Short mmCIF file of C-alpha atoms and ligand atoms in Angstrom, two decimals:
data_model
loop_
_atom_site.label_atom_id
_atom_site.label_comp_id
_atom_site.label_asym_id
_atom_site.label_seq_id
_atom_site.Cartn_x
_atom_site.Cartn_y
_atom_site.Cartn_z
CA MET A 231 26.18 4.50 -31.22
CA LYS A 232 22.97 4.08 -29.74
CA LEU A 233 22.32 6.74 -26.46
CA PRO A 234 20.73 6.20 -23.71
CA LEU A 235 16.97 8.41 -24.07
CA PRO A 236 17.78 10.80 -20.86
CA LEU A 237 20.92 11.27 -22.28
CA PHE A 238 19.37 11.97 -25.64
CA TYR A 239 16.99 14.70 -23.96
CA LEU A 240 19.93 16.14 -21.97
CA LEU A 241 21.96 16.96 -25.46
CA PHE A 242 19.74 17.35 -28.50
CA LEU A 243 16.35 18.46 -26.60
CA PRO A 244 18.33 22.42 -26.50
CA PHE A 245 18.53 21.89 -29.99
CA LEU A 246 15.50 20.98 -31.25
CA THR A 247 13.59 23.17 -29.11
CA ALA A 248 14.96 25.50 -30.23
CA CYS A 249 14.59 25.18 -34.37
CA ASN A 250 10.64 24.97 -33.05
CA PRO A 251 10.04 28.92 -33.25
CA GLN A 252 6.56 27.89 -30.87
CA GLU A 253 8.48 25.94 -28.68
CA ILE A 254 10.86 28.47 -27.58
CA THR A 255 8.07 30.66 -26.40
CA ASP A 256 6.49 27.33 -24.86
CA PRO A 257 7.26 26.94 -21.07
CA GLU A 258 6.63 23.38 -20.78
CA PRO A 259 8.86 21.23 -19.19
CA THR A 260 12.23 19.71 -21.74
CA GLY A 261 14.17 16.75 -20.75
CA PRO A 262 13.08 13.33 -18.96
CA PRO A 263 11.19 13.80 -16.16
CA ASN A 264 11.87 13.92 -12.18
CA ILE A 265 9.83 10.30 -10.15
CA ILE A 266 8.71 10.43 -7.51
CA LEU A 267 7.44 7.12 -6.15
CA ILE A 268 5.60 7.86 -2.36
CA ILE A 269 4.50 4.17 -0.94
CA SER A 270 2.13 4.13 2.34
CA ASP A 271 1.81 1.17 4.43
CA ASP A 272 -1.55 0.03 4.37
CA HIS A 273 -3.11 2.90 2.77
CA ALA A 274 -7.11 1.95 2.51
CA TYR A 275 -9.04 3.14 -0.32
CA GLN A 276 -11.40 3.47 1.54
CA ALA A 277 -10.12 5.76 3.61
CA ILE A 278 -9.00 8.39 1.21
CA SER A 279 -11.89 11.16 -0.70
CA ALA A 280 -11.15 11.00 -3.45
CA TYR A 281 -12.18 7.60 -3.17
CA GLY A 282 -15.74 8.38 -1.57
CA SER A 283 -15.13 7.70 1.86
CA GLN A 284 -17.21 8.60 4.71
CA LEU A 285 -14.76 8.39 7.11
CA ILE A 286 -11.79 10.82 6.57
CA GLN A 287 -10.96 13.97 4.25
CA THR A 288 -7.63 13.87 2.79
CA PRO A 289 -7.78 16.92 0.02
CA ASN A 290 -3.70 16.63 -0.51
CA ILE A 291 -3.96 13.02 -1.77
CA ASP A 292 -7.38 14.00 -3.51
CA LYS A 293 -5.38 16.87 -5.64
CA ILE A 294 -3.13 14.81 -7.03
CA GLY A 295 -5.77 12.94 -8.67
CA ALA A 296 -7.12 15.93 -9.81
CA GLN A 297 -4.24 17.58 -10.95
CA GLY A 298 -3.67 13.77 -12.89
CA VAL A 299 -5.73 10.39 -12.62
CA ARG A 300 -7.04 8.32 -10.04
CA PHE A 301 -7.41 4.68 -11.06
CA ASP A 302 -10.40 3.67 -9.53
CA ARG A 303 -9.40 -0.33 -10.50
CA ALA A 304 -5.85 -0.90 -9.32
CA PHE A 305 -4.70 -4.16 -7.28
CA VAL A 306 -1.94 -5.91 -6.13
CA THR A 307 -0.64 -9.59 -7.15
CA ASN A 308 0.68 -10.41 -4.22
CA SER A 309 -1.89 -8.15 -0.99
CA ILE A 310 1.28 -8.55 2.00
CA CYS A 311 4.41 -5.69 2.24
CA SER A 312 7.36 -6.93 1.77
CA PRO A 313 6.07 -8.08 -1.46
CA SER A 314 4.08 -5.25 -2.60
CA ARG A 315 7.76 -3.77 -2.56
CA ALA A 316 9.57 -6.49 -4.18
CA VAL A 317 7.05 -7.09 -6.87
CA ILE A 318 6.84 -2.59 -7.68
CA LEU A 319 10.69 -2.72 -8.10
CA THR A 320 11.43 -5.71 -10.39
CA GLY A 321 8.37 -5.46 -12.75
CA LYS A 322 7.72 -9.15 -11.58
CA HIS A 323 5.26 -11.42 -9.94
CA SER A 324 6.95 -13.10 -6.46
CA HIS A 325 7.28 -16.58 -7.12
CA ILE A 326 10.12 -14.67 -9.93
CA ASN A 327 11.71 -11.82 -7.78
CA GLY A 328 11.81 -14.61 -4.63
CA LEU A 329 10.00 -12.48 -2.45
CA ARG A 330 6.50 -14.85 -1.04
CA ASP A 331 6.47 -13.75 2.18
CA ASN A 332 7.70 -11.00 4.86
CA ILE A 333 10.20 -13.90 5.92
CA GLU A 334 12.09 -14.43 2.92
CA ILE A 335 15.22 -11.97 2.07
CA PHE A 336 15.00 -10.06 -1.23
CA ASP A 337 17.91 -11.13 -3.04
CA SER A 338 18.61 -7.44 -4.25
CA THR A 339 21.21 -8.66 -6.78
CA GLN A 340 18.82 -8.48 -9.33
CA GLN A 341 17.61 -6.34 -11.59
CA THR A 342 15.49 -3.29 -10.18
CA PHE A 343 14.00 -0.32 -11.99
CA PRO A 344 16.06 2.36 -9.53
CA LYS A 345 18.82 0.48 -10.68
CA LEU A 346 17.49 0.67 -14.39
CA LEU A 347 17.27 4.17 -13.99
CA ARG A 348 20.56 4.50 -12.43
CA ASN A 349 22.35 3.09 -15.38
CA ASN A 350 20.48 6.38 -17.64
CA GLY A 351 21.84 8.84 -16.21
CA TYR A 352 19.24 9.44 -13.25
CA GLN A 353 19.85 10.14 -9.33
CA THR A 354 18.03 7.57 -7.22
CA ALA A 355 17.31 7.97 -3.43
CA ILE A 356 14.76 5.75 -1.51
CA ILE A 357 13.26 7.52 2.27
CA GLY A 358 11.65 5.64 4.55
CA LYS A 359 9.71 2.19 4.70
CA TRP A 360 12.06 -0.94 2.50
CA HIS A 361 11.21 -3.37 4.82
CA LEU A 362 13.35 -6.10 1.94
CA LYS A 363 15.50 -6.99 4.66
CA SER A 364 18.47 -6.51 2.55
CA GLN A 365 20.88 -3.98 1.97
CA PRO A 366 19.03 -1.22 -0.60
CA THR A 367 21.08 -1.29 -4.27
CA GLY A 368 20.59 0.50 -6.86
CA PHE A 369 20.19 3.78 -4.82
CA ASP A 370 22.47 7.05 -4.63
CA TYR A 371 21.05 8.16 -1.57
CA TRP A 372 19.31 5.91 1.27
CA ARG A 373 17.34 6.21 4.58
CA VAL A 374 15.99 3.94 5.42
CA LEU A 375 13.57 2.54 8.51
CA PRO A 376 14.86 -0.82 9.14
CA ASP A 377 12.48 -3.63 9.06
CA GLN A 378 8.43 -1.78 9.94
CA GLY A 379 10.21 1.48 11.67
CA HIS A 380 9.16 3.13 14.35
CA TYR A 381 6.39 5.93 14.72
CA TYR A 382 8.31 8.27 17.93
CA THR A 383 12.01 8.76 18.09
CA PRO A 384 12.55 7.01 14.63
CA GLU A 385 15.50 5.17 13.65
CA PHE A 386 16.64 4.78 10.43
CA ARG A 387 19.00 2.35 8.31
CA THR A 388 22.30 3.82 6.39
CA PRO A 389 25.06 3.49 4.65
CA GLU A 390 26.83 5.06 7.46
CA GLY A 391 24.72 3.13 9.83
CA LEU A 392 22.19 3.84 11.98
CA ASP A 393 20.93 7.23 13.07
CA THR A 394 18.33 8.35 15.54
CA LEU A 395 16.07 10.65 15.07
CA ASP A 396 13.79 12.66 17.08
CA GLY A 397 10.14 13.33 16.34
CA TYR A 398 7.72 11.56 14.54
CA VAL A 399 7.97 9.49 11.80
CA THR A 400 5.87 10.87 8.81
CA ASP A 401 6.95 14.30 9.94
CA VAL A 402 10.88 13.04 9.65
CA ILE A 403 10.64 11.18 6.48
CA THR A 404 8.71 14.28 4.55
CA ASP A 405 11.23 16.48 6.16
CA LEU A 406 14.59 14.22 5.09
CA ALA A 407 12.99 13.69 1.69
CA ILE A 408 12.48 17.89 1.55
CA ASN A 409 16.48 17.97 2.28
CA TRP A 410 17.84 15.56 -0.37
CA LEU A 411 15.57 17.57 -2.76
CA ASP A 412 17.32 21.00 -1.21
CA SER A 413 20.58 20.16 -0.50
CA LEU A 414 21.63 16.55 -1.31
CA ARG A 415 20.28 15.38 -4.81
CA ASN A 416 22.93 16.79 -8.12
CA ASP A 417 20.30 19.20 -9.30
CA THR A 418 21.68 18.37 -13.29
CA MET A 419 20.16 14.77 -13.19
CA PRO A 420 16.81 14.14 -13.16
CA PHE A 421 15.52 12.12 -10.73
CA MET A 422 13.76 9.73 -8.84
CA LEU A 423 12.70 9.65 -5.21
CA MET A 424 10.95 6.98 -3.35
CA TYR A 425 9.03 9.14 -0.67
CA ASN A 426 8.01 5.50 1.27
CA HIS A 427 5.89 6.17 4.59
CA LYS A 428 5.16 3.41 7.48
CA ALA A 429 1.94 5.22 7.93
CA PRO A 430 -0.62 3.68 8.23
CA HIS A 431 0.65 1.28 9.46
CA ARG A 432 -0.31 -1.39 13.16
CA GLU A 433 -0.61 0.04 15.93
CA TRP A 434 -1.88 3.05 14.67
CA LEU A 435 0.78 5.36 16.68
CA PRO A 436 -1.29 9.09 15.49
CA GLY A 437 1.24 11.84 15.31
CA PRO A 438 0.77 14.90 17.65
CA ASP A 439 -0.85 16.82 15.45
CA HIS A 440 -4.26 14.69 15.21
CA LEU A 441 -4.30 12.17 18.82
CA GLY A 442 -7.07 13.39 19.73
CA ALA A 443 -8.57 14.51 16.36
CA PHE A 444 -11.84 12.03 14.55
CA MET A 445 -12.81 11.57 18.78
CA ASP A 446 -15.78 14.23 18.91
CA GLU A 447 -18.40 11.82 16.78
CA PRO A 448 -18.93 8.12 16.19
CA LEU A 449 -17.54 7.17 12.83
CA PRO A 450 -19.86 5.18 9.96
CA GLU A 451 -19.70 1.52 10.42
CA PRO A 452 -18.84 -1.11 7.36
CA ALA A 453 -22.11 -3.12 7.16
CA THR A 454 -20.38 -6.24 7.10
CA LEU A 455 -19.24 -5.79 11.11
CA PHE A 456 -20.69 -8.10 11.93
CA ASP A 457 -20.02 -10.97 9.22
CA ASP A 458 -20.45 -14.52 10.17
CA TYR A 459 -18.75 -15.72 7.24
CA SER A 460 -21.68 -18.41 6.55
CA GLY A 461 -21.63 -17.88 2.43
CA ARG A 462 -17.82 -18.77 2.04
CA GLY A 463 -15.29 -21.41 3.19
CA ARG A 464 -13.27 -22.11 5.80
CA ALA A 465 -10.57 -19.37 4.78
CA ALA A 466 -12.34 -16.87 5.61
CA LYS A 467 -13.73 -18.16 9.21
CA GLU A 468 -10.31 -19.30 10.82
CA ALA A 469 -8.12 -16.19 8.94
CA GLU A 470 -7.11 -14.30 13.28
CA MET A 471 -7.96 -11.13 11.83
CA ARG A 472 -11.18 -9.94 13.95
CA LEU A 473 -11.55 -6.88 15.86
CA ALA A 474 -14.24 -8.98 18.10
CA ASP A 475 -11.55 -11.61 18.84
CA HIS A 476 -7.67 -10.78 17.46
CA MET A 477 -7.23 -6.99 17.92
CA GLY A 478 -4.79 -6.44 20.91
CA LEU A 479 -6.30 -4.20 23.35
CA THR A 480 -3.25 -2.93 25.16
CA ASN A 481 -0.80 -2.64 21.73
CA ASP A 482 -3.84 -1.85 19.00
CA ASN A 483 -6.61 0.16 21.23
CA LYS A 484 -4.02 1.10 23.74
CA ILE A 485 -5.35 0.45 26.74
CA HIS A 486 -3.06 -0.12 29.53
CA PRO A 487 -1.67 -3.64 30.12
CA ASP A 488 -2.92 -3.21 33.75
CA ILE A 489 -6.37 -2.38 33.14
CA VAL A 490 -6.82 -4.90 30.46
CA ASP A 491 -5.52 -7.95 33.03
CA SER A 492 -7.66 -6.40 36.11
CA LEU A 493 -10.64 -6.71 33.98
CA GLY A 494 -10.33 -10.33 33.09
CA PHE A 495 -8.87 -9.91 29.51
CA GLN A 496 -7.52 -12.48 27.80
CA GLU A 497 -5.44 -10.73 25.06
CA PHE A 498 -4.93 -13.31 21.57
CA MET A 499 -1.58 -14.88 21.51
CA GLY A 500 -1.27 -15.61 17.74
CA TRP A 501 1.55 -16.15 16.11
CA TYR A 502 3.07 -13.36 18.18
CA ALA A 503 2.17 -12.46 21.45
CA PRO A 504 1.26 -8.42 21.93
CA VAL A 505 3.47 -5.93 22.02
CA SER A 506 2.34 -3.43 24.69
CA LEU A 507 2.76 0.02 23.64
CA ARG A 508 5.63 -0.38 22.50
CA ASN A 509 5.89 3.02 20.71
CA VAL A 510 4.35 5.52 23.16
CA ASN A 511 7.49 4.69 25.17
CA ARG A 512 9.70 6.01 22.16
CA MET A 513 8.00 9.71 22.80
CA ASN A 514 9.32 12.59 24.44
CA GLU A 515 8.29 13.88 27.47
CA GLU A 516 5.60 16.48 25.35
CA ASP A 517 4.08 14.33 22.97
CA ARG A 518 3.97 12.00 26.30
CA ARG A 519 2.02 14.50 28.46
CA ASN A 520 0.21 15.54 25.51
CA TRP A 521 -0.60 11.27 24.73
CA GLU A 522 -1.82 10.60 28.41
CA GLU A 523 -4.38 13.54 28.58
CA ILE A 524 -6.01 12.21 25.22
CA TYR A 525 -5.75 8.55 26.03
CA GLY A 526 -5.45 8.90 29.86
CA PRO A 527 -9.50 9.26 30.12
CA ILE A 528 -9.55 6.66 27.16
CA ASN A 529 -8.02 4.33 29.08
CA GLU A 530 -10.37 5.61 32.27
CA ASN A 531 -13.92 5.77 30.52
CA PHE A 532 -12.64 2.06 30.16
CA LYS A 533 -11.96 0.39 33.13
CA ASN A 534 -15.52 2.78 34.53
CA ASN A 535 -17.94 1.41 31.26
CA THR A 536 -16.14 -1.45 30.11
CA PRO A 537 -17.45 -3.00 26.95
CA SER A 538 -17.92 -6.11 26.09
CA GLY A 539 -20.08 -8.49 23.17
CA ASP A 540 -21.05 -6.28 19.85
CA GLU A 541 -20.46 -3.87 22.36
CA LEU A 542 -17.43 -4.11 22.45
CA THR A 543 -16.37 -5.04 19.31
CA ARG A 544 -18.26 -1.75 18.02
CA TRP A 545 -16.01 0.29 20.53
CA LYS A 546 -12.58 -1.57 19.65
CA TYR A 547 -13.72 -0.56 15.88
CA GLN A 548 -13.94 3.52 16.94
CA ARG A 549 -10.54 2.76 18.64
CA TYR A 550 -8.91 1.36 15.59
CA MET A 551 -10.32 3.73 13.42
CA GLN A 552 -10.16 6.98 14.72
CA ASP A 553 -6.04 6.42 15.33
CA TYR A 554 -5.94 4.71 11.59
CA LEU A 555 -7.17 7.59 10.53
CA GLY A 556 -5.32 10.64 12.83
CA CYS A 557 -2.42 8.31 11.07
CA ILE A 558 -3.18 9.02 7.48
CA GLN A 559 -3.91 12.91 8.23
CA SER A 560 0.00 13.40 9.23
CA LEU A 561 0.14 11.49 6.18
CA ASP A 562 -2.05 13.91 3.63
CA ASP A 563 -0.80 16.81 5.52
CA ASN A 564 3.26 15.51 5.07
CA ILE A 565 2.21 14.76 0.86
CA GLY A 566 1.39 18.45 0.78
CA ARG A 567 3.95 19.91 2.68
CA LEU A 568 6.38 17.44 0.41
CA MET A 569 3.53 18.99 -2.85
CA ALA A 570 3.99 22.64 -2.19
CA HIS A 571 7.41 22.52 -2.14
CA LEU A 572 7.82 21.15 -5.03
CA GLU A 573 5.96 23.96 -6.62
CA GLU A 574 8.00 26.20 -4.64
CA GLN A 575 11.08 25.18 -6.26
CA GLY A 576 9.63 24.50 -9.82
CA LEU A 577 9.54 20.77 -9.87
CA ALA A 578 6.08 20.07 -9.78
CA ASP A 579 5.97 20.69 -13.60
CA ASN A 580 7.89 18.12 -14.63
CA THR A 581 8.10 15.63 -12.32
CA LEU A 582 6.20 12.16 -12.27
CA LEU A 583 4.22 11.90 -8.99
CA ILE A 584 2.67 8.36 -7.85
CA TYR A 585 1.01 7.42 -5.18
CA ILE A 586 0.04 4.02 -3.77
CA SER A 587 -0.23 2.02 -0.91
CA ASP A 588 1.76 -1.16 -0.60
CA GLN A 589 -1.86 -2.62 -0.73
CA GLY A 590 -5.54 -1.95 0.82
CA PHE A 591 -6.75 -2.97 4.04
CA TYR A 592 -9.79 -3.31 5.88
CA LEU A 593 -11.46 -1.22 7.89
CA GLY A 594 -13.67 -3.62 10.20
CA GLU A 595 -15.83 -4.89 7.06
CA HIS A 596 -16.50 -8.57 7.27
CA GLY A 597 -15.33 -7.88 11.15
CA TRP A 598 -12.00 -7.51 10.13
CA PHE A 599 -9.01 -5.86 10.10
CA ASP A 600 -5.02 -6.32 7.97
CA LYS A 601 -4.94 -7.22 4.59
CA ARG A 602 -3.71 -10.83 2.42
CA PHE A 603 -7.27 -11.65 1.06
CA MET A 604 -7.49 -11.55 -2.29
CA TYR A 605 -10.71 -10.34 -1.81
CA GLU A 606 -11.38 -6.63 -2.67
CA GLU A 607 -10.71 -4.74 0.01
CA SER A 608 -6.95 -5.84 0.36
CA PHE A 609 -6.25 -6.76 -3.30
CA ARG A 610 -6.94 -3.07 -4.52
CA THR A 611 -4.76 -0.30 -3.52
CA PRO A 612 -4.81 2.96 -4.17
CA LEU A 613 -3.03 4.60 -7.40
CA LEU A 614 -3.33 7.92 -8.31
CA MET A 615 -0.40 9.68 -10.45
CA GLN A 616 0.21 13.25 -11.83
CA TRP A 617 2.21 14.11 -14.44
CA PRO A 618 1.27 17.62 -16.12
CA GLY A 619 1.11 18.68 -19.42
CA LYS A 620 1.51 14.25 -20.40
CA ILE A 621 -2.12 13.36 -18.01
CA GLN A 622 -4.81 15.35 -18.61
CA PRO A 623 -6.07 16.61 -15.25
CA GLY A 624 -9.36 14.62 -13.72
CA THR A 625 -8.51 11.75 -15.34
CA VAL A 626 -10.45 8.73 -13.91
CA ASN A 627 -9.94 5.05 -15.19
CA LYS A 628 -10.92 2.09 -14.32
CA ASP A 629 -8.83 -0.43 -16.37
CA LEU A 630 -7.58 -3.33 -14.36
CA VAL A 631 -3.69 -2.29 -13.33
CA GLN A 632 -1.68 -3.22 -10.82
CA ASN A 633 1.57 -2.98 -8.62
CA LEU A 634 3.80 -5.39 -11.29
CA ASP A 635 3.25 -2.37 -14.00
CA ILE A 636 4.22 0.53 -11.84
CA ALA A 637 8.16 0.04 -12.81
CA GLU A 638 7.67 -0.63 -16.11
CA THR A 639 5.65 2.86 -15.39
CA ILE A 640 8.23 4.51 -14.76
CA LEU A 641 11.14 3.44 -17.20
CA ASP A 642 8.12 4.37 -19.43
CA ALA A 643 7.78 7.38 -18.52
CA ALA A 644 12.04 7.64 -18.32
CA GLY A 645 12.87 6.83 -21.99
CA VAL A 646 14.59 3.59 -20.56
CA SER A 647 13.27 0.54 -22.54
CA ILE A 648 11.12 -1.87 -20.45
CA PRO A 649 13.20 -5.49 -20.11
CA ALA A 650 11.61 -7.92 -21.38
CA ASP A 651 11.27 -10.56 -18.45
CA MET A 652 9.55 -7.61 -16.75
CA GLN A 653 5.94 -9.40 -16.01
CA GLY A 654 3.73 -5.73 -16.12
CA ARG A 655 3.15 -3.29 -19.33
CA SER A 656 3.74 0.50 -18.66
CA ILE A 657 -0.15 2.21 -17.99
CA LEU A 658 1.31 5.52 -19.91
CA PRO A 659 -0.25 4.29 -23.24
CA LEU A 660 -3.82 4.11 -21.73
CA PHE A 661 -3.94 8.09 -21.63
CA SER A 662 -3.54 8.37 -25.38
CA GLU A 663 -5.83 8.97 -28.47
CA GLU A 664 -5.43 5.32 -29.12
CA LYS A 665 -5.81 2.73 -26.28
CA PRO A 666 -4.25 -0.22 -27.12
CA LYS A 667 -5.78 -3.16 -26.16
CA TRP A 668 -6.27 -3.74 -22.64
CA ARG A 669 -5.61 -6.94 -20.52
CA ASP A 670 -8.86 -8.20 -19.48
CA ALA A 671 -7.85 -10.48 -16.34
CA LEU A 672 -5.44 -10.14 -13.62
CA TYR A 673 -3.40 -12.91 -11.54
CA TYR A 674 -2.74 -13.04 -7.77
CA HIS A 675 -1.34 -15.58 -5.09
CA TYR A 676 -1.02 -14.85 -1.86
CA PHE A 677 2.03 -17.27 0.03
CA GLU A 678 2.24 -16.50 3.58
CA TYR A 679 0.24 -19.46 5.88
CA PRO A 680 1.04 -21.19 7.85
CA GLY A 681 1.61 -17.49 9.57
CA ILE A 682 0.30 -14.17 11.47
CA HIS A 683 -3.08 -13.56 11.28
CA ALA A 684 -3.48 -17.32 9.62
CA VAL A 685 -4.58 -16.24 5.98
CA LYS A 686 -4.40 -19.50 3.83
CA ARG A 687 -2.71 -20.08 0.61
CA HIS A 688 -4.49 -19.23 -2.40
CA TYR A 689 -4.30 -17.97 -5.93
CA GLY A 690 -6.89 -16.39 -8.18
CA VAL A 691 -8.24 -14.33 -11.25
CA ARG A 692 -10.18 -11.79 -11.11
CA THR A 693 -11.96 -9.87 -14.15
CA ASP A 694 -14.46 -7.08 -14.21
CA ARG A 695 -16.86 -8.75 -13.48
CA TYR A 696 -15.97 -12.26 -11.47
CA LYS A 697 -13.65 -13.29 -8.97
CA LEU A 698 -12.60 -16.91 -9.21
CA ILE A 699 -10.44 -17.87 -6.26
CA HIS A 700 -8.51 -21.45 -4.51
CA PHE A 701 -6.94 -21.71 -1.42
CA TYR A 702 -4.63 -24.35 -0.54
CA ASN A 703 -1.91 -25.92 1.59
CA ASP A 704 -3.78 -27.36 4.46
CA ILE A 705 -7.65 -26.53 2.30
CA ASP A 706 -8.44 -27.52 -1.08
CA GLU A 707 -11.51 -25.17 -1.46
CA TRP A 708 -12.39 -23.02 -4.15
CA GLU A 709 -14.27 -19.43 -3.84
CA LEU A 710 -16.06 -17.39 -6.42
CA TYR A 711 -17.96 -14.17 -6.51
CA ASP A 712 -19.97 -12.51 -9.20
CA LEU A 713 -18.52 -8.58 -8.26
CA GLN A 714 -21.82 -6.99 -9.53
CA GLU A 715 -24.24 -9.12 -7.55
CA ASP A 716 -22.68 -9.59 -4.51
CA PRO A 717 -19.57 -6.64 -4.04
CA GLN A 718 -19.35 -7.64 -1.23
CA GLU A 719 -18.51 -10.52 -1.37
CA MET A 720 -20.74 -12.97 1.37
CA LYS A 721 -21.65 -15.10 -1.37
CA ASN A 722 -19.20 -18.22 -2.75
CA VAL A 723 -20.85 -19.36 -6.15
CA PHE A 724 -18.46 -21.40 -6.47
CA GLY A 725 -21.07 -24.72 -6.31
CA GLU A 726 -24.35 -22.65 -8.18
CA PRO A 727 -25.27 -24.81 -11.50
CA GLU A 728 -25.66 -21.18 -13.21
CA TYR A 729 -22.36 -20.35 -12.73
CA GLN A 730 -21.21 -23.18 -14.51
CA GLU A 731 -19.48 -21.85 -17.52
CA ILE A 732 -18.52 -18.59 -16.21
CA LYS A 733 -16.32 -21.26 -14.38
CA ASP A 734 -15.18 -23.35 -16.32
CA GLU A 735 -14.35 -19.92 -18.27
CA LEU A 736 -12.46 -18.80 -15.27
CA MET A 737 -10.71 -21.75 -14.50
CA LYS A 738 -9.26 -21.34 -18.42
CA ARG A 739 -8.03 -18.16 -17.77
CA LEU A 740 -6.66 -19.05 -14.67
CA ARG A 741 -5.13 -21.78 -15.89
CA GLU A 742 -3.74 -19.28 -19.09
CA LEU A 743 -1.72 -17.03 -16.81
CA GLN A 744 -0.23 -19.12 -14.58
CA ALA A 745 1.43 -20.44 -17.66
CA GLN A 746 1.36 -16.09 -19.13
CA TYR A 747 3.37 -16.10 -15.72
CA LYS A 748 5.10 -18.83 -14.77
CA ASP A 749 3.51 -20.02 -10.89
CA GLU A 750 3.42 -23.73 -11.39
CA ILE A 751 0.87 -25.16 -8.72
C1 SGN B 820 2.97 -6.66 11.63
C2 SGN B 820 1.77 -6.94 12.57
C3 SGN B 820 0.59 -7.64 11.66
C4 SGN B 820 0.92 -7.45 10.24
C5 SGN B 820 2.56 -7.49 9.98
C6 SGN B 820 2.75 -7.79 8.88
N1 SGN B 820 1.35 -7.01 14.07
O1 SGN B 820 3.52 -8.44 12.54
O2 SGN B 820 -0.70 -7.52 12.38
O3 SGN B 820 0.55 -7.98 9.81
O4 SGN B 820 3.11 -6.31 10.62
O5 SGN B 820 2.66 -5.99 8.05
S1 SGN B 820 2.03 -6.42 14.81
O6 SGN B 820 1.49 -5.24 15.86
O7 SGN B 820 3.39 -6.15 15.51
O8 SGN B 820 2.10 -5.22 14.69
S2 SGN B 820 3.70 -5.31 6.83
O9 SGN B 820 2.60 -4.42 6.14
O10 SGN B 820 3.87 -5.36 6.90
O11 SGN B 820 3.19 -6.61 5.84
CA1 CA B 821 1.78 -2.68 4.75
#
């Protein structure tokens, strides 16, 4: 009989280690590791100090990389929330797992890594953002936000119905996670916990501890804040995610609708009408008072010294960053709180801890907020991991890895075999002395169009140096970027004769990847 690996560990490892005198004195943890997967929402690598952020210090997230590995070339397959989460759960591209955009419903009868872990002796839990509409499956315990959830007084979907809790969502999710670790799980089994945050998703509402943070000094602007897209095609020009034109003064920048109206501003009415200050209205009295103390003067200033033109864009950028970074500060604090708890409980040594965002985000680069494009800021995602004794502290990895690899990596760490129909690869062999031959190119495909932010459908390939993108549907345009010569992707060189050979190679590689991943275009 072939025992599942975790069961093998549990039954025989005590005997094996007892036979080896060296191991008796060795305090190294034995048995399958615990796994904690932290997925944040829209956290740009540009807002993590381990990635050289000029905007914020994130000591706790940094610590994961310092104690383990920081991936500098981690990407997603489809830069949007629900699809990225479905890719992480299944290890399959969107066109295979069936969830291509935020509108479709996840088929939760399909194979996922939590189900495979559960069948192999793990206890599994998910707390926080889910965003897959259907009921979570494969979890012994679940408390998930309905849809996007709320920053204040958050509601949670549970097997028993909807629960509403007091407080700020990032604190509450952490409290629930710690409570599950301490009191609810079965501590005779290894566990896998998905600890998923809402922060720092739009409309960027910081918690009570960080409401006024980041307001003392102007924050540095990105070099491409006033990009006019002249070096690119229609897709960039027609996207509706510019701070100048599409960011809401009310919901996003937190100016009272009466002031916005009285000054004669027209809010952008895109796919959805802006929902004014909806989360502010969910604050308890004390939080609301503190909020008014900070945001009241911001409103007054805006009324009395109303900026216009480029100055308004600059003002919006500052407002945007103050709130976005405030959300991240609570995220980092709470991750630190969870990590300290793992240490105190003696769990840190035998836990693989992974930090990833569902995708990257624009922090004013190209004049944008939001994500979706295959351009670097949204295609890339932060990824850091620690696993004491298995991953050398301070490792920096530059291989092309993807959210597609997370399920396979977790199964590999747990000693559970990786199903052949998963499309990514375990990244653990990258830490072994004999590094395997790794992939030389990544495949990407974005589908949510027509839709909010009007980012056209596109697919593409990225190698170490180049990126080829095809925008299709109501457009047929190709873009090619030389990331070495043009890291900010300001100039499409698709039509340039000196790139002909590279273009042909990339075209061939793209078709090969589409065949490999079974994406029929
Ligand atoms: C909301 C946001 C959008 C965002 C989508 C998807 N608008 O609709 O800006 O792109 O979610 O985000 S909001 O004003 O309602 O917040 S995702 O992270 O779930 O993909
Ligand atoms: Ca997201």
